[in-house]
Amino acid sequence: MKIRIDYFSDTNFAPSKAMREYMMAAEVGNEAANEDPTVNRLIDMVCAMLNKPAGIFLPTGTMSNAIAYKTHVRNTGDYIILDETSHPLIVQSGLIAGLVHATALPIKGINGIFRKSQIEELVARPAVRNIPKVRLVSIEQTTNFGGGAIWPLADIQEIYALCKQHNVLMHLDGARLFNACIASQISVAEYSKYFDSVFVDFSKGLGAPVGSILLGSKKFIERAWYYKFQFGGAMHQSGFLAAGCIYALENNIINLAEDHKKANYLAKNLSNLRNIAINPDLYQTNIVYFSLSNSEISPKKFLASLLQKGIRMVNIGNKIRAITHYGISYSDIDQTLAVINKILSS
Ligand SMILES: *Cc1c(COP(=O)(O)O)cnc(C)c1O
């Protein structure tokens, strides 16, 4: 069955014709020698937007997290604090242990968001011979497996003050940072201010095929270059890819507001269906989670029935996840609701 309506991920829609044409026309050079003019232009644009001194172009968000962690960590085994549902812990092939050689210290947050009080003791603990030091707190904005929730600025500020006091660094996984900004009306620069490193992704809702930028101080980025080479992320004529990211920045951020409205429309209408458990108020951005209540049907069977009609969602544990994006229209959502209604009442 061909997938017609794909809620699997906001990466799952093809670059527009205009983006492809813009990419093909890019001026390029040797990126690994800092000589690709389009990559350099993208880095300058993003540094200006986020008000950070330096940046580095990387193929994926996963590599951005890995290189940021690797660059920040001092001793093997150092602790990295992050929410227990964070993307690097769940779906990045164990990179904290496998590649960074650090120890993840998972915190049980709510919707991917933890509070200062939960980490205060850990952050304040002095280094001792036989216990690793907490080196880094890593936060995800928005939270993927937390349902696209937005970290409140006040919580970030409190954690920042705590970390500063104890010389602990902060990293922002900004795979969907622009979604948070559009929804909260808080600027990317304001969110970024509290972090020693930030990455932003262009291949999620922004629709570029590849690309992210990791930002930080000049010294941090110089060290990040070492790991970019070590991890095989130093590229050559990658200006073609950077051009897709520039196109996305200039044209597609505005689409994210529409993605959020679509997710809200989906969530509100799902809440009116029988045998669906969802609190639509939880979903402020483009990620929706729901579960099947009082129903004989298992999540697996439900997803298979959807797929038979060309509609794809996924299950994360017992919950079903749907992500809206540019490639999904309101009429697609109406069709989806009708199909779900039929599956659940049969
Ligand atoms: C997708 C995602 C990543 C990884 O990005 P890739 O470009 O797919 O490697 C990291 N963090 C979060 C929160 C994500 O959703």
Short mmCIF file of C-alpha atoms and ligand atoms in Angstrom, two decimals:
data_model
loop_
_atom_site.label_atom_id
_atom_site.label_comp_id
_atom_site.label_asym_id
_atom_site.label_seq_id
_atom_site.Cartn_x
_atom_site.Cartn_y
_atom_site.Cartn_z
CA MET A 1 0.00 0.00 0.00
CA LYS A 2 1.39 3.37 -0.98
CA ILE A 3 1.61 5.85 1.92
CA ARG A 4 -0.48 8.89 1.01
CA ILE A 5 -0.67 10.69 4.34
CA ASP A 6 2.49 10.40 6.39
CA TYR A 7 2.50 11.48 10.04
CA PHE A 8 5.66 9.45 10.71
CA SER A 9 7.92 12.49 10.88
CA ASP A 10 8.19 16.13 9.84
CA THR A 11 11.21 15.06 7.78
CA ASN A 12 8.94 13.04 5.49
CA PHE A 13 8.11 15.43 2.70
CA ALA A 14 10.12 16.16 -0.41
CA PRO A 15 11.96 19.46 -0.96
CA SER A 16 9.96 21.89 -3.09
CA LYS A 17 10.85 22.59 -6.72
CA ALA A 18 11.95 26.12 -5.74
CA MET A 19 14.27 24.76 -3.05
CA ARG A 20 15.78 22.25 -5.49
CA GLU A 21 16.44 24.99 -8.03
CA TYR A 22 18.02 27.20 -5.38
CA MET A 23 20.24 24.29 -4.29
CA MET A 24 21.36 23.54 -7.84
CA ALA A 25 22.43 27.14 -8.39
CA ALA A 26 24.64 27.27 -5.27
CA GLU A 27 28.17 28.58 -5.46
CA VAL A 28 30.40 25.94 -3.83
CA GLY A 29 33.95 25.32 -2.63
CA ASN A 30 35.88 23.08 -0.25
CA GLU A 31 33.89 23.11 2.98
CA ALA A 32 36.53 21.21 4.98
CA ALA A 33 38.92 24.12 4.33
CA ASN A 34 36.29 26.77 5.22
CA GLU A 35 36.17 27.68 1.53
CA ASP A 36 32.57 26.96 0.63
CA PRO A 37 30.92 30.39 0.25
CA THR A 38 27.37 29.05 0.63
CA VAL A 39 28.17 27.10 3.80
CA ASN A 40 29.91 30.20 5.17
CA ARG A 41 26.90 32.35 4.33
CA LEU A 42 24.55 29.92 6.10
CA ILE A 43 26.77 29.90 9.21
CA ASP A 44 26.86 33.73 9.26
CA MET A 45 23.07 33.92 8.93
CA VAL A 46 22.45 31.48 11.78
CA CYS A 47 25.08 33.06 14.06
CA ALA A 48 23.38 36.43 13.54
CA MET A 49 19.92 34.98 14.24
CA LEU A 50 20.96 33.17 17.42
CA ASN A 51 23.50 35.81 18.46
CA LYS A 52 26.34 33.29 18.81
CA PRO A 53 29.97 33.99 17.82
CA ALA A 54 30.66 30.84 15.78
CA GLY A 55 29.04 27.89 14.04
CA ILE A 56 29.81 24.68 12.18
CA PHE A 57 27.82 22.95 9.43
CA LEU A 58 27.00 19.29 10.09
CA PRO A 59 24.92 16.76 8.16
CA THR A 60 22.58 15.75 10.98
CA GLY A 61 21.21 16.67 14.36
CA THR A 62 22.50 13.40 15.75
CA MET A 63 26.06 14.33 14.81
CA SER A 64 25.51 17.82 16.25
CA ASN A 65 24.56 16.37 19.63
CA ALA A 66 27.44 13.89 19.53
CA ILE A 67 30.04 16.53 18.66
CA ALA A 68 28.67 19.01 21.20
CA TYR A 69 28.79 16.39 23.96
CA LYS A 70 32.22 15.15 22.91
CA THR A 71 33.57 18.70 22.89
CA HIS A 72 32.14 19.60 26.31
CA VAL A 73 33.03 16.41 28.16
CA ARG A 74 36.45 16.46 29.83
CA ASN A 75 36.89 13.03 31.42
CA THR A 76 35.49 9.79 30.04
CA GLY A 77 32.56 8.82 32.21
CA ASP A 78 31.55 12.45 32.96
CA TYR A 79 27.83 12.81 33.63
CA ILE A 80 25.44 14.40 31.15
CA ILE A 81 22.04 15.26 32.63
CA LEU A 82 19.09 14.94 30.30
CA ASP A 83 15.43 13.96 30.37
CA GLU A 84 14.81 10.21 30.30
CA THR A 85 12.74 10.60 27.11
CA SER A 86 15.34 12.69 25.27
CA HIS A 87 16.11 11.84 21.66
CA PRO A 88 19.82 10.99 22.24
CA LEU A 89 18.82 8.44 24.89
CA ILE A 90 15.99 6.84 22.94
CA VAL A 91 16.94 6.71 19.27
CA GLN A 92 20.57 7.70 18.72
CA SER A 93 22.09 4.22 18.98
CA GLY A 94 23.49 4.79 22.46
CA LEU A 95 25.77 7.59 21.33
CA ILE A 96 26.47 8.94 24.82
CA ALA A 97 28.09 5.68 25.87
CA GLY A 98 29.19 4.45 22.46
CA LEU A 99 30.70 7.56 20.93
CA VAL A 100 31.00 10.26 23.57
CA HIS A 101 32.15 7.88 26.33
CA ALA A 102 30.15 9.78 28.91
CA THR A 103 27.49 8.61 31.37
CA ALA A 104 23.89 9.65 30.83
CA LEU A 105 22.07 10.73 33.96
CA PRO A 106 18.41 10.47 32.95
CA ILE A 107 15.87 12.61 34.81
CA LYS A 108 12.16 11.83 34.99
CA GLY A 109 10.54 15.00 33.71
CA ILE A 110 6.98 15.79 32.67
CA ASN A 111 6.52 15.85 28.89
CA GLY A 112 10.30 15.88 28.55
CA ILE A 113 10.73 18.84 30.89
CA PHE A 114 12.43 18.57 34.29
CA ARG A 115 12.78 21.18 37.03
CA LYS A 116 15.79 22.77 38.68
CA SER A 117 14.85 21.15 42.01
CA GLN A 118 15.30 17.69 40.44
CA ILE A 119 18.92 18.30 39.46
CA GLU A 120 20.08 20.74 42.12
CA GLU A 121 21.91 18.20 44.26
CA LEU A 122 23.52 16.46 41.31
CA VAL A 123 24.79 19.68 39.75
CA ALA A 124 26.14 20.98 43.05
CA ARG A 125 28.04 17.79 43.89
CA PRO A 126 31.77 18.47 43.90
CA ALA A 127 34.18 16.25 41.98
CA VAL A 128 35.40 13.28 43.99
CA ARG A 129 37.81 10.48 43.16
CA ASN A 130 35.30 7.79 42.45
CA ILE A 131 32.21 9.64 41.17
CA PRO A 132 32.00 11.37 37.79
CA LYS A 133 31.40 15.12 37.67
CA VAL A 134 28.25 16.49 36.06
CA ARG A 135 29.73 18.31 33.07
CA LEU A 136 26.65 19.16 31.04
CA VAL A 137 22.89 19.63 31.17
CA SER A 138 21.24 18.93 27.81
CA ILE A 139 17.75 20.23 27.07
CA GLU A 140 15.50 19.53 24.11
CA GLN A 141 13.39 22.35 22.65
CA THR A 142 10.76 21.28 21.68
CA THR A 143 10.62 17.84 23.32
CA ASN A 144 10.11 15.13 20.71
CA PHE A 145 9.02 12.19 22.86
CA GLY A 146 7.57 14.67 25.33
CA GLY A 147 4.89 15.60 22.80
CA GLY A 148 6.42 18.73 21.26
CA ALA A 149 6.23 20.52 24.62
CA ILE A 150 7.98 23.87 25.01
CA TRP A 151 10.44 24.41 27.85
CA PRO A 152 9.27 27.54 29.68
CA LEU A 153 11.90 30.28 29.59
CA ALA A 154 11.70 30.65 33.39
CA ASP A 155 12.73 27.00 33.91
CA ILE A 156 15.64 27.41 31.51
CA GLN A 157 16.75 30.55 33.35
CA GLU A 158 16.62 28.82 36.75
CA ILE A 159 18.67 25.88 35.51
CA TYR A 160 21.10 28.26 33.84
CA ALA A 161 21.68 30.15 37.09
CA LEU A 162 22.26 26.86 38.93
CA CYS A 163 24.69 25.59 36.28
CA LYS A 164 26.65 28.87 36.16
CA GLN A 165 27.10 28.73 39.91
CA HIS A 166 28.67 25.26 39.67
CA ASN A 167 30.58 25.52 36.39
CA VAL A 168 28.28 23.10 34.61
CA LEU A 169 27.73 23.67 30.87
CA MET A 170 24.42 23.73 29.00
CA HIS A 171 23.51 22.34 25.57
CA LEU A 172 20.32 22.95 23.61
CA ASP A 173 19.06 20.27 21.24
CA GLY A 174 17.19 22.59 18.90
CA ALA A 175 15.96 20.07 16.33
CA ARG A 176 12.64 21.99 16.60
CA LEU A 177 13.81 25.25 18.17
CA PHE A 178 12.07 27.29 15.47
CA ASN A 179 8.80 25.52 16.32
CA ALA A 180 9.19 26.65 19.93
CA CYS A 181 9.88 30.23 18.83
CA ILE A 182 6.90 30.40 16.51
CA ALA A 183 4.57 28.99 19.17
CA SER A 184 5.87 31.01 22.14
CA GLN A 185 6.79 34.23 20.33
CA ILE A 186 10.15 34.12 22.10
CA SER A 187 13.13 34.69 19.79
CA VAL A 188 15.77 32.07 18.96
CA ALA A 189 18.39 34.47 20.35
CA GLU A 190 16.57 34.71 23.68
CA TYR A 191 16.34 30.92 24.05
CA SER A 192 19.96 30.46 22.91
CA LYS A 193 21.34 33.01 25.34
CA TYR A 194 21.37 30.48 28.19
CA PHE A 195 23.33 27.75 26.40
CA ASP A 196 27.04 27.14 25.77
CA SER A 197 26.09 25.25 22.63
CA VAL A 198 22.96 25.04 20.49
CA PHE A 199 22.12 23.17 17.34
CA VAL A 200 19.34 23.92 14.89
CA ASP A 201 18.07 21.51 12.26
CA PHE A 202 16.84 22.38 8.78
CA SER A 203 15.55 18.96 7.82
CA LYS A 204 12.63 18.69 10.25
CA GLY A 205 9.63 20.94 9.57
CA LEU A 206 11.78 23.39 7.62
CA GLY A 207 11.96 20.96 4.74
CA ALA A 208 15.64 20.92 3.70
CA PRO A 209 16.87 17.44 2.74
CA VAL A 210 19.98 17.57 4.99
CA GLY A 211 21.72 19.89 7.39
CA SER A 212 22.15 21.41 10.80
CA ILE A 213 24.31 24.09 12.38
CA LEU A 214 25.96 23.74 15.78
CA LEU A 215 26.80 27.04 17.46
CA GLY A 216 28.85 28.22 20.39
CA SER A 217 31.93 30.23 21.32
CA LYS A 218 34.84 30.48 18.87
CA LYS A 219 36.91 28.19 21.08
CA PHE A 220 34.12 25.60 21.31
CA ILE A 221 33.62 25.55 17.53
CA GLU A 222 37.36 25.23 16.89
CA ARG A 223 37.39 22.11 19.07
CA ALA A 224 34.19 20.88 17.44
CA TRP A 225 36.07 20.91 14.10
CA TYR A 226 38.41 18.26 15.48
CA TYR A 227 35.47 15.92 16.09
CA LYS A 228 33.78 16.88 12.82
CA PHE A 229 36.79 15.36 11.08
CA GLN A 230 37.02 12.44 13.48
CA PHE A 231 33.35 11.53 13.00
CA GLY A 232 33.60 11.85 9.21
CA GLY A 233 31.41 14.93 9.09
CA ALA A 234 33.87 17.21 7.27
CA MET A 235 32.42 17.52 3.77
CA HIS A 236 33.56 18.95 0.49
CA GLN A 237 31.26 20.79 -1.95
CA SER A 238 28.47 20.84 0.62
CA GLY A 239 27.27 24.31 -0.40
CA PHE A 240 24.57 22.54 -2.42
CA LEU A 241 23.19 21.23 0.87
CA ALA A 242 23.71 24.50 2.75
CA ALA A 243 21.72 26.27 0.03
CA GLY A 244 18.70 24.10 0.91
CA CYS A 245 19.09 25.25 4.51
CA ILE A 246 19.32 28.93 3.49
CA TYR A 247 16.20 28.51 1.37
CA ALA A 248 14.45 26.88 4.35
CA LEU A 249 15.46 29.71 6.71
CA GLU A 250 14.29 32.42 4.33
CA ASN A 251 11.04 30.83 3.19
CA ASN A 252 9.80 28.01 5.40
CA ILE A 253 9.83 29.18 9.03
CA ILE A 254 6.47 30.74 8.38
CA ASN A 255 5.02 27.29 7.51
CA LEU A 256 5.64 26.05 11.05
CA ALA A 257 2.75 28.16 12.38
CA GLU A 258 0.47 26.34 9.96
CA ASP A 259 1.90 22.96 11.05
CA HIS A 260 0.93 23.83 14.63
CA LYS A 261 -2.61 24.77 13.62
CA LYS A 262 -2.94 21.46 11.79
CA ALA A 263 -1.72 19.51 14.84
CA ASN A 264 -4.17 21.42 17.02
CA TYR A 265 -6.99 20.68 14.57
CA LEU A 266 -6.07 16.99 14.57
CA ALA A 267 -5.84 16.84 18.39
CA LYS A 268 -9.13 18.70 19.00
CA ASN A 269 -11.03 16.49 16.58
CA LEU A 270 -9.44 13.30 17.92
CA SER A 271 -10.63 14.29 21.39
CA ASN A 272 -14.21 14.20 20.08
CA LEU A 273 -13.89 10.62 18.87
CA ARG A 274 -15.02 7.66 20.92
CA ASN A 275 -12.27 5.42 22.33
CA ILE A 276 -9.50 7.97 21.96
CA ALA A 277 -7.76 9.37 25.03
CA ILE A 278 -6.08 12.71 24.43
CA ASN A 279 -5.76 16.07 26.14
CA PRO A 280 -5.64 18.43 23.15
CA ASP A 281 -4.44 21.33 25.34
CA LEU A 282 -1.07 19.61 25.75
CA TYR A 283 -0.17 19.98 22.10
CA GLN A 284 1.18 23.45 21.32
CA THR A 285 3.42 22.57 18.37
CA ASN A 286 3.40 19.94 15.61
CA ILE A 287 3.57 16.68 17.58
CA VAL A 288 0.44 14.88 18.82
CA TYR A 289 0.23 11.82 21.05
CA PHE A 290 -2.93 9.87 21.82
CA SER A 291 -3.91 6.47 23.12
CA LEU A 292 -6.70 4.03 22.48
CA SER A 293 -9.04 3.75 25.45
CA ASN A 294 -11.62 1.07 26.19
CA SER A 295 -10.80 -0.47 22.92
CA GLU A 296 -10.28 -4.07 21.93
CA ILE A 297 -7.85 -2.98 19.28
CA SER A 298 -4.10 -2.94 20.01
CA PRO A 299 -1.88 -0.04 18.88
CA LYS A 300 -0.15 -2.38 16.37
CA LYS A 301 -3.44 -3.48 14.84
CA PHE A 302 -4.70 0.11 14.76
CA LEU A 303 -1.56 1.26 12.92
CA ALA A 304 -1.84 -1.62 10.45
CA SER A 305 -5.47 -0.69 9.70
CA LEU A 306 -4.43 2.94 9.12
CA LEU A 307 -1.64 1.80 6.82
CA GLN A 308 -4.12 -0.18 4.75
CA LYS A 309 -5.75 3.15 3.94
CA GLY A 310 -2.38 4.72 3.08
CA ILE A 311 -2.03 6.59 6.39
CA ARG A 312 1.08 6.17 8.52
CA MET A 313 1.52 6.95 12.22
CA VAL A 314 3.82 5.20 14.73
CA ASN A 315 3.51 3.89 18.24
CA ILE A 316 5.85 5.03 20.97
CA GLY A 317 5.17 2.49 23.67
CA ASN A 318 1.40 2.32 24.05
CA LYS A 319 0.83 5.76 22.58
CA ILE A 320 0.32 6.69 18.96
CA ARG A 321 2.36 9.60 17.61
CA ALA A 322 1.37 11.84 14.71
CA ILE A 323 3.55 14.70 13.46
CA THR A 324 2.09 17.35 11.15
CA HIS A 325 4.09 19.11 8.44
CA TYR A 326 3.94 20.91 5.11
CA GLY A 327 3.06 17.70 3.26
CA ILE A 328 -0.21 17.17 5.17
CA SER A 329 -3.32 19.21 4.32
CA TYR A 330 -6.53 19.82 6.29
CA SER A 331 -8.36 17.58 3.86
CA ASP A 332 -5.78 14.84 4.64
CA ILE A 333 -6.56 15.31 8.34
CA ASP A 334 -10.31 15.11 7.71
CA GLN A 335 -9.78 11.86 5.81
CA THR A 336 -7.60 10.57 8.65
CA LEU A 337 -10.28 11.34 11.25
CA ALA A 338 -12.93 9.56 9.19
CA VAL A 339 -10.72 6.48 8.80
CA ILE A 340 -9.89 6.43 12.54
CA ASN A 341 -13.53 6.76 13.44
CA LYS A 342 -14.36 3.80 11.21
CA ILE A 343 -11.53 1.63 12.57
CA LEU A 344 -12.57 2.30 16.17
CA SER A 345 -16.27 1.73 15.67
CA SER A 346 -15.96 -1.49 13.67
C1 LIG B 1 15.35 14.42 14.89
C2 LIG B 1 15.94 14.83 16.17
C3 LIG B 1 17.34 14.79 16.35
C4 LIG B 1 18.29 14.22 15.35
O1 LIG B 1 18.29 14.88 14.14
P1 LIG B 1 18.75 14.11 12.79
O2 LIG B 1 18.99 15.22 11.85
O3 LIG B 1 17.60 13.21 12.42
O4 LIG B 1 19.97 13.33 13.12
C5 LIG B 1 17.82 15.24 17.56
N1 LIG B 1 17.01 15.69 18.52
C6 LIG B 1 15.68 15.72 18.38
C7 LIG B 1 14.84 16.27 19.47
C8 LIG B 1 15.09 15.30 17.19
O5 LIG B 1 13.76 15.31 17.06
#
